[in-house]
PDB file of C-alpha atoms in Angstrom:
ATOM      1  CA  MET A 630      68.900  75.565 145.289  1.00  0.00           C
ATOM      2  CA  ALA A 631      68.816  78.927 147.283  1.00  0.00           C
ATOM      3  CA  GLY A 632      72.488  78.658 147.919  1.00  0.00           C
ATOM      4  CA  LEU A 633      73.189  78.446 144.451  1.00  0.00           C
ATOM      5  CA  LEU A 634      71.112  81.537 143.504  1.00  0.00           C
ATOM      6  CA  ALA A 635      72.529  83.357 146.477  1.00  0.00           C
ATOM      7  CA  LEU A 636      75.974  82.607 144.876  1.00  0.00           C
ATOM      8  CA  ALA A 637      75.228  83.257 141.692  1.00  0.00           C
ATOM      9  CA  GLU A 638      73.381  86.522 141.998  1.00  0.00           C
ATOM     10  CA  PRO A 639      76.594  88.775 142.470  1.00  0.00           C
ATOM     11  CA  LEU A 640      77.821  87.145 139.090  1.00  0.00           C
ATOM     12  CA  LEU A 641      74.766  87.752 137.272  1.00  0.00           C
ATOM     13  CA  ILE A 642      74.897  91.366 138.480  1.00  0.00           C
ATOM     14  CA  GLY A 643      78.137  91.872 137.693  1.00  0.00           C
ATOM     15  CA  VAL A 644      77.725  90.512 134.073  1.00  0.00           C
ATOM     16  CA  GLY A 645      74.761  93.117 133.917  1.00  0.00           C
ATOM     17  CA  VAL A 646      77.058  95.821 134.861  1.00  0.00           C
ATOM     18  CA  ILE A 647      79.615  94.859 132.138  1.00  0.00           C
ATOM     19  CA  ALA A 648      77.091  94.326 129.474  1.00  0.00           C
ATOM     20  CA  LEU A 649      74.847  97.468 129.950  1.00  0.00           C
ATOM     21  CA  PRO A 650      77.259  99.961 128.393  1.00  0.00           C
ATOM     22  CA  ILE A 651      78.284  97.767 125.967  1.00  0.00           C
ATOM     23  CA  GLY A 652      74.967  96.956 124.684  1.00  0.00           C
ATOM     24  CA  GLY A 653      74.118 100.959 125.007  1.00  0.00           C
ATOM     25  CA  ASN A 654      76.915 101.791 122.860  1.00  0.00           C
ATOM     26  CA  ALA A 655      76.101  99.227 120.183  1.00  0.00           C
ATOM     27  CA  LEU A 656      72.517 100.407 120.054  1.00  0.00           C
ATOM     28  CA  ILE A 657      73.488 104.294 119.791  1.00  0.00           C
ATOM     29  CA  ARG A 658      75.986 103.198 117.060  1.00  0.00           C
ATOM     30  CA  TYR A 659      73.070 101.270 115.157  1.00  0.00           C
ATOM     31  CA  LEU A 660      71.173 104.090 115.492  1.00  0.00           C
ATOM     32  CA  LYS A 661      73.760 106.725 113.978  1.00  0.00           C
ATOM     33  CA  VAL A 662      74.582 103.959 110.955  1.00  0.00           C
ATOM     34  CA  ARG A 663      71.032 103.546 110.700  1.00  0.00           C
ATOM     35  CA  LYS A 664      70.541 107.394 109.684  1.00  0.00           C
ATOM     36  CA  VAL A 665      73.459 107.717 107.669  1.00  0.00           C
ATOM     37  CA  LEU A 666      73.050 104.308 105.554  1.00  0.00           C
ATOM     38  CA  PRO A 667      71.165 105.523 102.427  1.00  0.00           C
ATOM     39  CA  VAL A 668      73.593 108.072 101.990  1.00  0.00           C
ATOM     40  CA  ILE A 669      76.682 105.709 102.288  1.00  0.00           C
ATOM     41  CA  ARG A 670      75.177 103.279  99.619  1.00  0.00           C
ATOM     42  CA  ARG A 671      74.535 106.004  97.196  1.00  0.00           C
ATOM     43  CA  ALA A 672      78.055 106.991  98.142  1.00  0.00           C
ATOM     44  CA  PHE A 673      79.417 103.759  97.007  1.00  0.00           C
ATOM     45  CA  THR A 674      77.900 103.959  93.948  1.00  0.00           C
ATOM     46  CA  VAL A 675      79.986 107.092  92.943  1.00  0.00           C
ATOM     47  CA  LEU A 676      83.271 106.549  95.004  1.00  0.00           C
ATOM     48  CA  ASP A 677      83.686 102.787  93.844  1.00  0.00           C
ATOM     49  CA  PRO A 678      84.498 103.633  90.063  1.00  0.00           C
ATOM     50  CA  LEU A 679      86.302 106.948  91.112  1.00  0.00           C
ATOM     51  CA  LEU A 680      88.534 105.428  93.472  1.00  0.00           C
ATOM     52  CA  ASN A 681      88.878 102.297  91.288  1.00  0.00           C
ATOM     53  CA  GLU A 682      89.955 104.069  88.252  1.00  0.00           C
ATOM     54  CA  HIS A 683      91.725 107.002  89.760  1.00  0.00           C
ATOM     55  CA  ILE A 684      93.267 105.887  93.474  1.00  0.00           C
ATOM     56  CA  SER A 685      96.715 105.113  92.261  1.00  0.00           C
ATOM     57  CA  GLY A 686      97.046 108.875  91.695  1.00  0.00           C
ATOM     58  CA  TYR A 687      95.558 110.279  94.741  1.00  0.00           C
ATOM     59  CA  SER A 688      97.030 111.163  98.391  1.00  0.00           C
ATOM     60  CA  GLY A 689      95.216 109.718 101.251  1.00  0.00           C
ATOM     61  CA  SER A 690      93.703 113.519 101.727  1.00  0.00           C
ATOM     62  CA  ASP A 691      92.782 113.600  98.109  1.00  0.00           C
ATOM     63  CA  VAL A 692      90.847 110.186  98.675  1.00  0.00           C
ATOM     64  CA  ARG A 693      89.347 111.646 101.651  1.00  0.00           C
ATOM     65  CA  PHE A 694      88.409 114.861 100.207  1.00  0.00           C
ATOM     66  CA  ALA A 695      86.441 112.865  97.480  1.00  0.00           C
ATOM     67  CA  MET A 696      84.668 110.638  99.889  1.00  0.00           C
ATOM     68  CA  GLU A 697      83.681 113.810 102.046  1.00  0.00           C
ATOM     69  CA  LEU A 698      82.564 115.683  98.959  1.00  0.00           C
ATOM     70  CA  VAL A 699      80.412 112.971  97.767  1.00  0.00           C
ATOM     71  CA  THR A 700      78.869 112.207 101.005  1.00  0.00           C
ATOM     72  CA  GLY A 701      78.103 116.221 101.407  1.00  0.00           C
ATOM     73  CA  VAL A 702      76.328 116.082  97.996  1.00  0.00           C
ATOM     74  CA  LEU A 703      74.325 113.082  98.764  1.00  0.00           C
ATOM     75  CA  ALA A 704      73.060 114.066 101.921  1.00  0.00           C
ATOM     76  CA  ASP A 705      71.716 117.185 100.282  1.00  0.00           C
ATOM     77  CA  GLY A 706      71.537 119.309 103.646  1.00  0.00           C
ATOM     78  CA  ALA A 707      69.926 116.234 105.693  1.00  0.00           C
ATOM     79  CA  LEU A 708      73.228 115.198 107.760  1.00  0.00           C
ATOM     80  CA  SER A 709      75.186 117.727 109.821  1.00  0.00           C
ATOM     81  CA  ARG A 710      78.870 118.104 109.683  1.00  0.00           C
ATOM     82  CA  GLU A 711      79.496 115.325 112.489  1.00  0.00           C
ATOM     83  CA  GLU A 712      77.127 113.086 110.987  1.00  0.00           C
ATOM     84  CA  ILE A 713      79.077 113.558 107.445  1.00  0.00           C
ATOM     85  CA  GLU A 714      82.342 112.878 109.140  1.00  0.00           C
ATOM     86  CA  PHE A 715      80.576 109.684 111.003  1.00  0.00           C
ATOM     87  CA  ALA A 716      79.566 108.655 107.220  1.00  0.00           C
ATOM     88  CA  VAL A 717      82.742 109.122 106.033  1.00  0.00           C
ATOM     89  CA  ARG A 718      84.555 107.269 108.750  1.00  0.00           C
ATOM     90  CA  GLU A 719      81.967 104.161 107.844  1.00  0.00           C
ATOM     91  CA  ILE A 720      82.711 104.418 104.177  1.00  0.00           C
ATOM     92  CA  GLU A 721      86.706 104.149 104.897  1.00  0.00           C
ATOM     93  CA  SER A 722      85.894 101.358 107.288  1.00  0.00           C
ATOM     94  CA  ARG A 723      83.693  99.432 104.554  1.00  0.00           C
ATOM     95  CA  TYR A 724      85.492 100.172 101.183  1.00  0.00           C
ATOM     96  CA  ALA A 725      86.849  97.060  99.686  1.00  0.00           C
ATOM     97  CA  PRO A 726      88.664  97.623  96.640  1.00  0.00           C
ATOM     98  CA  SER A 727      87.863  93.708  95.559  1.00  0.00           C
ATOM     99  CA  ARG A 728      84.283  94.745  95.600  1.00  0.00           C
ATOM    100  CA  ALA A 729      84.860  97.909  93.400  1.00  0.00           C
ATOM    101  CA  ALA A 730      86.952  95.941  91.089  1.00  0.00           C
ATOM    102  CA  GLY A 731      85.436  96.527  87.550  1.00  0.00           C
ATOM    103  CA  LYS A 732      83.476  99.158  88.379  1.00  0.00           C
ATOM    104  CA  THR A 733      84.154 102.080  86.090  1.00  0.00           C
ATOM    105  CA  SER A 734      82.662 105.530  85.297  1.00  0.00           C
ATOM    106  CA  GLU A 735      81.417 103.802  82.009  1.00  0.00           C
ATOM    107  CA  THR A 736      79.666 101.332  83.496  1.00  0.00           C
ATOM    108  CA  LEU A 737      78.108 103.605  85.952  1.00  0.00           C
ATOM    109  CA  THR A 738      76.935 105.828  82.968  1.00  0.00           C
ATOM    110  CA  GLN A 739      75.690 102.688  81.369  1.00  0.00           C
ATOM    111  CA  ALA A 740      73.684 101.483  84.432  1.00  0.00           C
ATOM    112  CA  LEU A 741      72.203 104.683  85.362  1.00  0.00           C
ATOM    113  CA  GLY A 742      72.254 106.909  82.217  1.00  0.00           C
ATOM    114  CA  PRO A 743      74.355 109.991  81.487  1.00  0.00           C
ATOM    115  CA  GLU A 744      71.946 112.331  82.893  1.00  0.00           C
ATOM    116  CA  SER A 745      71.679 110.206  86.136  1.00  0.00           C
ATOM    117  CA  GLU A 746      72.704 112.366  89.592  1.00  0.00           C
ATOM    118  CA  GLU A 747      75.410 109.676  90.459  1.00  0.00           C
ATOM    119  CA  ALA A 748      77.040 109.941  86.735  1.00  0.00           C
ATOM    120  CA  LYS A 749      77.078 113.942  86.801  1.00  0.00           C
ATOM    121  CA  LEU A 750      78.361 113.541  90.339  1.00  0.00           C
ATOM    122  CA  LEU A 751      81.327 111.496  89.489  1.00  0.00           C
ATOM    123  CA  SER A 752      82.601 113.560  86.883  1.00  0.00           C
ATOM    124  CA  ALA A 753      82.021 116.970  89.074  1.00  0.00           C
ATOM    125  CA  VAL A 754      83.815 115.344  91.842  1.00  0.00           C
ATOM    126  CA  LEU A 755      86.619 114.185  89.575  1.00  0.00           C
ATOM    127  CA  ALA A 756      86.992 117.416  88.164  1.00  0.00           C
ATOM    128  CA  VAL A 757      87.289 119.357  91.680  1.00  0.00           C
ATOM    129  CA  VAL A 758      89.611 116.712  93.392  1.00  0.00           C
ATOM    130  CA  GLN A 759      91.696 116.724  90.022  1.00  0.00           C
ATOM    131  CA  LYS A 760      91.932 120.373  90.049  1.00  0.00           C
ATOM    132  CA  ARG A 761      91.591 121.134  93.586  1.00  0.00           C
ATOM    133  CA  GLU A 762      89.208 123.824  93.146  1.00  0.00           C
ATOM    134  CA  LEU A 763      87.780 123.680  96.306  1.00  0.00           C
ATOM    135  CA  LEU A 764      89.625 123.313  99.656  1.00  0.00           C
ATOM    136  CA  PRO A 765      88.472 120.475 102.014  1.00  0.00           C
ATOM    137  CA  LYS A 766      87.658 122.839 105.113  1.00  0.00           C
ATOM    138  CA  GLY A 767      84.953 124.202 103.124  1.00  0.00           C
ATOM    139  CA  ILE A 768      83.203 120.682 102.157  1.00  0.00           C
ATOM    140  CA  LEU A 769      79.635 121.810 103.051  1.00  0.00           C
ATOM    141  CA  GLU A 770      79.980 124.775 100.707  1.00  0.00           C
ATOM    142  CA  ALA A 771      81.899 122.819  98.121  1.00  0.00           C
ATOM    143  CA  ALA A 772      78.842 120.139  98.292  1.00  0.00           C
ATOM    144  CA  ARG A 773      76.426 122.988  97.907  1.00  0.00           C
ATOM    145  CA  ASN A 774      78.312 124.047  94.790  1.00  0.00           C
ATOM    146  CA  ILE A 775      78.514 120.936  93.341  1.00  0.00           C
ATOM    147  CA  SER A 776      74.644 120.188  94.083  1.00  0.00           C
ATOM    148  CA  LEU A 777      74.030 123.187  92.083  1.00  0.00           C
ATOM    149  CA  LYS A 778      76.269 122.468  89.083  1.00  0.00           C
ATOM    150  CA  ILE A 779      74.855 118.746  88.910  1.00  0.00           C
ATOM    151  CA  SER A 780      71.004 119.749  89.330  1.00  0.00           C
TER     152      SER A 780
END
């Protein structure tokens, strides 16, 4: 039995050395996602109808700009620029057109009411993206301006 342990010990140490960084990275990613998850969930409430109804007319940069804008407004200063970027990457990776099917601005307004923050945000972001009133490089300032418009 002692001989078996002597043979297995290097193998177990090697597995531990390999698994430790993988587990550490997974834990760090989990903590990051956990912090931005409430914003991501609310962002999908607005982005699903927006992208479902208007994605065919948008370029990739318009879609990204809309995602950044919605995320920035919903974060309401609670997230840094890097965390907003991380949240947008998560939204891009999790977006599924099949789940967004059937979600429209009309169903959003009916479900939450025309005075809800999400309904107002949807119309404000749609106007900004269509008119390109604000440039993507000023996303935090754009988010603050939209927050003022919808409140």
